[in-house]
XYZ file of N, CA and C in Angstrom:
441
model
N 30.523 1.578 0.044
C 31.387 1.669 1.201
C 30.619 2.324 2.353
N 30.761 1.802 3.530
C 30.059 2.319 4.706
C 30.710 3.612 5.186
N 29.879 4.509 5.670
C 30.386 5.774 6.199
C 30.946 5.556 7.598
N 31.928 6.368 7.965
C 32.480 6.291 9.311
C 31.465 6.840 10.306
N 31.711 6.591 11.583
C 30.792 7.052 12.623
C 30.698 8.571 12.641
N 31.823 9.259 12.446
C 31.792 10.725 12.472
C 30.997 11.292 11.299
N 31.100 10.660 10.123
C 30.317 11.109 8.966
C 28.834 10.864 9.219
N 28.509 9.701 9.778
C 27.113 9.402 10.082
C 26.554 10.375 11.112
N 27.331 10.668 12.151
C 26.865 11.577 13.205
C 26.639 12.986 12.669
N 27.453 13.398 11.688
C 27.339 14.753 11.157
C 26.232 14.897 10.120
N 25.945 13.832 9.366
C 25.031 13.992 8.239
C 23.721 13.222 8.347
N 23.647 12.227 9.198
C 22.417 11.443 9.307
C 21.471 12.099 10.305
N 20.162 11.965 10.120
C 19.222 12.544 11.090
C 19.267 11.791 12.421
N 18.901 12.501 13.479
C 18.860 11.874 14.802
C 17.673 10.924 14.898
N 17.862 9.856 15.635
C 16.768 8.910 15.870
C 15.820 9.511 16.905
N 14.540 9.528 16.593
C 13.554 10.164 17.475
C 13.231 9.320 18.700
N 13.724 8.086 18.762
C 13.414 7.228 19.907
C 14.365 7.446 21.077
N 15.447 8.166 20.878
C 16.440 8.360 21.931
C 16.238 9.748 22.545
N 15.344 9.826 23.534
C 15.053 11.110 24.161
C 14.978 10.951 25.668
N 15.056 12.099 26.346
C 15.044 12.147 27.809
C 14.070 13.233 28.253
N 13.266 12.927 29.270
C 12.311 13.891 29.825
C 12.768 14.248 31.235
N 12.889 15.552 31.506
C 13.294 16.020 32.824
C 12.255 17.013 33.328
N 11.729 16.753 34.514
C 10.777 17.661 35.160
C 11.509 18.301 36.326
N 11.757 19.609 36.215
C 12.586 20.269 37.217
C 13.995 19.710 37.120
N 14.400 18.934 38.122
C 15.713 18.283 38.093
C 15.603 16.765 38.084
N 14.385 16.234 38.022
C 14.160 14.790 38.096
C 13.953 14.227 36.692
N 14.778 13.249 36.313
C 14.624 12.581 35.020
C 13.523 11.534 35.119
N 12.663 11.504 34.108
C 11.558 10.553 34.064
C 11.564 9.874 32.706
N 11.319 8.572 32.689
C 11.333 7.822 31.438
C 9.936 7.601 30.902
N 9.706 8.033 29.674
C 8.426 7.835 28.999
C 8.689 7.274 27.611
N 7.735 6.494 27.113
C 7.874 5.899 25.790
C 7.426 6.843 24.686
N 6.619 7.852 25.016
C 6.090 8.747 23.986
C 5.810 10.121 24.571
N 6.152 11.150 23.814
C 5.855 12.535 24.174
C 5.160 13.177 22.981
N 3.974 13.742 23.210
C 3.254 14.436 22.141
C 2.799 15.801 22.637
N 2.508 16.687 21.705
C 1.940 17.980 22.055
C 2.930 19.101 22.244
N 4.162 18.940 21.789
C 5.108 20.048 21.856
C 4.808 20.994 20.693
N 3.733 21.745 20.841
C 3.241 22.586 19.757
C 3.162 24.037 20.205
N 3.751 24.909 19.392
C 3.672 26.354 19.616
C 3.122 26.966 18.332
N 2.004 27.639 18.442
C 1.340 28.199 17.269
C 1.195 29.705 17.442
N 1.417 30.453 16.355
C 1.312 31.906 16.374
C 0.022 32.338 15.692
N -0.621 33.353 16.238
C -1.797 33.948 15.609
C -1.335 34.830 14.451
N -2.050 34.775 13.333
C -1.724 35.615 12.184
C -2.971 36.355 11.713
N -2.730 37.404 10.958
C -3.797 38.203 10.376
C -3.402 38.521 8.939
N -4.303 38.292 8.001
C -4.057 38.638 6.607
C -4.640 40.019 6.350
N -3.771 40.940 5.923
C -4.164 42.334 5.716
C -4.203 42.626 4.220
N -5.341 43.105 3.755
C -5.500 43.486 2.354
C -5.661 45.007 2.283
N -4.761 45.644 1.563
C -4.846 47.090 1.398
C -5.192 47.417 -0.053
N -5.187 48.676 -0.402
C -5.624 49.119 -1.719
C -4.798 48.592 -2.879
N -3.531 48.294 -2.661
C -2.673 47.792 -3.738
C -2.417 46.291 -3.614
N -3.253 45.591 -2.880
C -3.065 44.147 -2.701
C -3.125 43.397 -4.021
N -3.885 43.918 -4.988
C -3.987 43.232 -6.276
C -2.633 43.196 -6.984
N -1.771 44.186 -6.715
C -0.462 44.252 -7.367
C 0.655 43.731 -6.466
N 0.621 44.092 -5.207
C 1.699 43.741 -4.282
C 1.441 42.456 -3.514
N 0.215 42.025 -3.477
C -0.122 40.851 -2.685
C -0.533 41.241 -1.276
N -1.072 40.298 -0.583
C -1.542 40.531 0.780
C -0.374 40.499 1.753
N -0.534 41.184 2.855
C 0.455 41.138 3.919
C -0.039 40.197 5.005
N 0.856 39.375 5.494
C 0.524 38.486 6.609
C 1.273 38.998 7.833
N 0.527 39.314 8.862
C 1.095 39.860 10.088
C 0.994 38.801 11.172
N 2.096 38.575 11.880
C 2.094 37.615 12.983
C 2.023 38.372 14.305
N 1.059 38.004 15.121
C 0.901 38.593 16.445
C 1.791 37.858 17.430
N 2.108 38.500 18.521
C 2.919 37.860 19.563
C 2.039 37.152 20.582
N 0.960 36.574 20.130
C 0.105 35.780 21.004
C 0.368 34.319 20.661
N 1.057 33.635 21.534
C 1.377 32.231 21.304
C 0.269 31.356 21.861
N 0.014 30.266 21.175
C -0.938 29.270 21.658
C -0.197 27.950 21.802
N -0.473 27.241 22.874
C 0.184 25.968 23.148
C -0.871 24.885 23.314
N -0.590 23.718 22.776
C -1.497 22.594 22.986
C -1.054 21.832 24.231
N -1.923 20.979 24.733
C -1.568 20.170 25.898
C -0.468 19.184 25.525
N 0.462 18.996 26.434
C 1.558 18.051 26.243
C 1.175 16.748 26.936
N 1.426 15.627 26.281
C 1.057 14.334 26.840
C 2.284 13.444 26.914
N 2.517 12.889 28.085
C 3.592 11.918 28.307
C 2.926 10.562 28.495
N 3.344 9.568 27.704
C 2.677 8.262 27.746
C 3.643 7.157 28.146
N 3.077 6.148 28.798
C 3.751 4.915 29.187
C 5.086 5.199 29.873
N 4.982 5.694 31.092
C 6.164 6.115 31.813
C 6.508 5.258 33.007
N 7.790 5.222 33.278
C 8.320 4.613 34.489
C 9.147 5.697 35.160
N 8.785 6.047 36.374
C 9.409 7.169 37.051
C 10.158 6.667 38.273
N 11.460 6.943 38.328
C 12.253 6.557 39.493
C 11.945 7.467 40.681
N 11.702 8.744 40.407
C 11.443 9.696 41.484
C 9.961 9.837 41.768
N 9.293 8.749 42.133
C 7.853 8.806 42.388
C 7.483 9.780 43.505
N 8.268 9.920 44.587
C 7.899 10.923 45.600
C 7.870 12.344 45.026
N 8.829 12.667 44.130
C 8.845 13.990 43.510
C 7.640 14.182 42.598
N 7.278 13.139 41.843
C 6.114 13.227 40.968
C 4.841 13.396 41.791
N 4.712 12.637 42.855
C 3.533 12.747 43.712
C 3.447 14.136 44.338
N 4.583 14.666 44.783
C 4.601 16.012 45.363
C 4.191 17.057 44.327
N 4.631 16.877 43.070
C 4.255 17.810 42.005
C 2.758 17.731 41.716
N 2.222 16.512 41.667
C 0.793 16.339 41.411
C -0.053 16.953 42.522
N 0.370 16.795 43.762
C -0.397 17.295 44.902
C -0.258 18.800 45.093
N 0.900 19.364 44.738
C 1.141 20.784 45.006
C 0.378 21.709 44.061
N 0.166 21.277 42.823
C -0.495 22.135 41.848
C 0.378 23.271 41.352
N 1.686 23.162 41.539
C 2.583 24.222 41.080
C 3.091 23.927 39.666
N 3.467 24.987 38.968
C 4.004 24.854 37.622
C 5.501 24.614 37.705
N 5.985 23.680 36.897
C 7.410 23.367 36.878
C 7.914 23.337 35.442
N 9.214 23.578 35.262
C 9.768 23.476 33.912
C 9.946 22.013 33.507
N 9.757 21.748 32.218
C 9.943 20.407 31.663
C 10.863 20.537 30.457
N 11.824 19.629 30.347
C 12.735 19.610 29.211
C 12.662 18.252 28.546
N 12.477 18.247 27.226
C 12.524 17.024 26.433
C 13.745 17.151 25.535
N 14.736 16.282 25.742
C 15.992 16.361 25.002
C 16.122 15.185 24.057
N 16.394 15.480 22.795
C 16.686 14.460 21.796
C 18.183 14.212 21.855
N 18.582 12.947 22.055
C 19.981 12.612 22.310
C 20.604 11.869 21.134
N 21.941 11.928 21.075
C 22.661 11.175 20.054
C 22.923 9.760 20.552
N 23.757 9.003 19.849
C 24.004 7.599 20.185
C 24.654 7.424 21.553
N 25.414 8.425 22.008
C 26.065 8.338 23.321
C 25.173 8.806 24.459
N 24.005 9.346 24.142
C 23.102 9.846 25.170
C 23.300 11.312 25.497
N 24.090 12.013 24.687
C 24.320 13.437 24.887
C 23.202 14.239 24.220
N 22.573 15.169 24.935
C 21.503 15.967 24.320
C 22.024 16.797 23.149
N 21.281 16.769 22.042
C 21.633 17.536 20.850
C 20.629 18.667 20.636
N 19.345 18.372 20.794
C 18.273 19.358 20.667
C 17.355 19.197 21.871
N 16.959 20.325 22.468
C 16.062 20.275 23.625
C 14.875 21.197 23.408
N 13.714 20.704 23.793
C 12.499 21.510 23.837
C 12.275 21.855 25.296
N 12.321 23.147 25.605
C 12.159 23.593 26.986
C 10.770 24.200 27.168
N 10.068 23.654 28.137
C 8.753 24.172 28.507
C 8.945 24.939 29.807
N 8.661 26.245 29.784
C 8.889 27.070 30.967
C 7.952 26.719 32.109
N 6.691 26.461 31.782
C 5.695 26.165 32.816
C 4.862 24.973 32.378
N 4.774 23.989 33.240
C 3.922 22.824 32.982
C 3.157 22.494 34.250
N 1.878 22.218 34.070
C 0.999 21.907 35.190
C 0.266 20.610 34.883
N 0.400 19.584 35.732
C -0.311 18.330 35.469
C -1.816 18.508 35.622
N -2.560 18.040 34.614
C -4.017 18.164 34.640
C -4.720 16.814 34.572
N -3.991 15.757 34.229
C -4.615 14.430 34.166
C -3.541 13.363 34.318
N -3.847 12.356 35.118
C -2.965 11.207 35.309
C -3.795 9.950 35.142
N -3.416 9.115 34.181
C -4.109 7.851 33.946
C -3.215 6.706 34.387
N -3.741 5.866 35.260
C -3.016 4.676 35.698
C -3.190 3.578 34.657
N -2.275 2.631 34.605
C -2.406 1.543 33.635
C -3.477 0.547 34.060
N -3.877 -0.293 33.120
C -4.753 -1.411 33.444
C -3.931 -2.426 34.217
N -4.405 -2.805 35.365
C -3.640 -3.708 36.225
C -4.069 -5.149 35.972
N -3.151 -5.928 35.422
C -3.369 -7.343 35.171
C -2.114 -8.091 35.595
N -2.298 -9.291 36.130
C -1.163 -10.069 36.614
C -0.241 -10.513 35.484
N -0.777 -10.761 34.301
C 0.059 -11.248 33.204
C 0.460 -10.142 32.220
N 0.230 -8.877 32.572
C 0.564 -7.770 31.679
C 1.901 -7.157 32.074
N 2.506 -6.470 31.136
C 3.763 -5.777 31.411
C 3.568 -4.276 31.213
N 2.604 -3.707 31.908
C 2.252 -2.298 31.756
C 3.253 -1.371 32.421
N 3.137 -0.108 32.073
C 3.991 0.914 32.651
C 3.383 1.412 33.960
N 4.188 2.136 34.743
C 3.702 2.674 36.008
C 2.724 3.828 35.784
N 2.915 4.578 34.704
C 2.022 5.676 34.341
C 1.606 5.455 32.898
N 0.316 5.389 32.656
C -0.156 5.226 31.275
C -0.120 6.568 30.547
N -0.701 7.611 31.151
C -0.735 8.933 30.521
C -0.627 10.013 31.589
N 0.210 11.004 31.327
C 0.306 12.197 32.162
C 0.114 13.394 31.231
N -1.018 14.100 31.378
C -1.328 15.256 30.535
C -0.941 16.530 31.271
N -0.331 17.464 30.537
C 0.160 18.707 31.111
C -0.359 19.903 30.322
N -0.791 20.954 31.030
C -1.031 22.261 30.415
C 0.314 22.963 30.402
N 0.697 23.509 29.253
C 2.030 24.090 29.140
C 1.967 25.521 28.620
N 3.043 26.261 28.891
C 3.226 27.617 28.369
C 4.716 27.881 28.244
N 5.094 28.563 27.182
C 6.489 28.958 27.010
C 7.367 27.864 26.461
N 7.134 27.421 25.224
C 7.964 26.384 24.604
C 9.041 27.046 23.758
N 10.287 26.628 23.966
C 11.395 27.105 23.144
C 12.270 25.921 22.757
N 13.020 26.089 21.672
C 13.897 25.033 21.172
C 15.334 25.500 21.323
N 16.186 24.609 21.813
C 17.592 24.935 22.041
C 18.463 23.842 21.441
N 19.504 24.231 20.712
C 20.466 23.258 20.198
C 21.719 23.312 21.057
N 22.358 22.175 21.211
C 23.548 22.098 22.075
C 24.803 21.979 21.244
């Protein structure tokens, strides 16, 4: 017997293809987002009783972030994107994973993002390329929020 929509929405995992990218207040459409990585520095401490109690692992509050990459994008707000690229200012970026209705369920919030590379697509008359092939960002301050 098939599950009802409410049972599916409550128990099935979200589809990773239904997401939204927002830079500041401008929504931008991309086919792929990679690099939402936050890594913590750790230190393994061995003391005199480590043979009996085991080693202690200490986590430092030094976060490391990898570069975030947005691929194959079509941007409606091209003037805003161009202004961001030219200004060199850091802006917040939000990547929201949405449910079937398009309502955000989980969001990854990047406090500061700075564009460091923009790759244009290969221009061919018979191709169906995107307006932006790759937009690479240096990021800091990644947090996860559930709605």
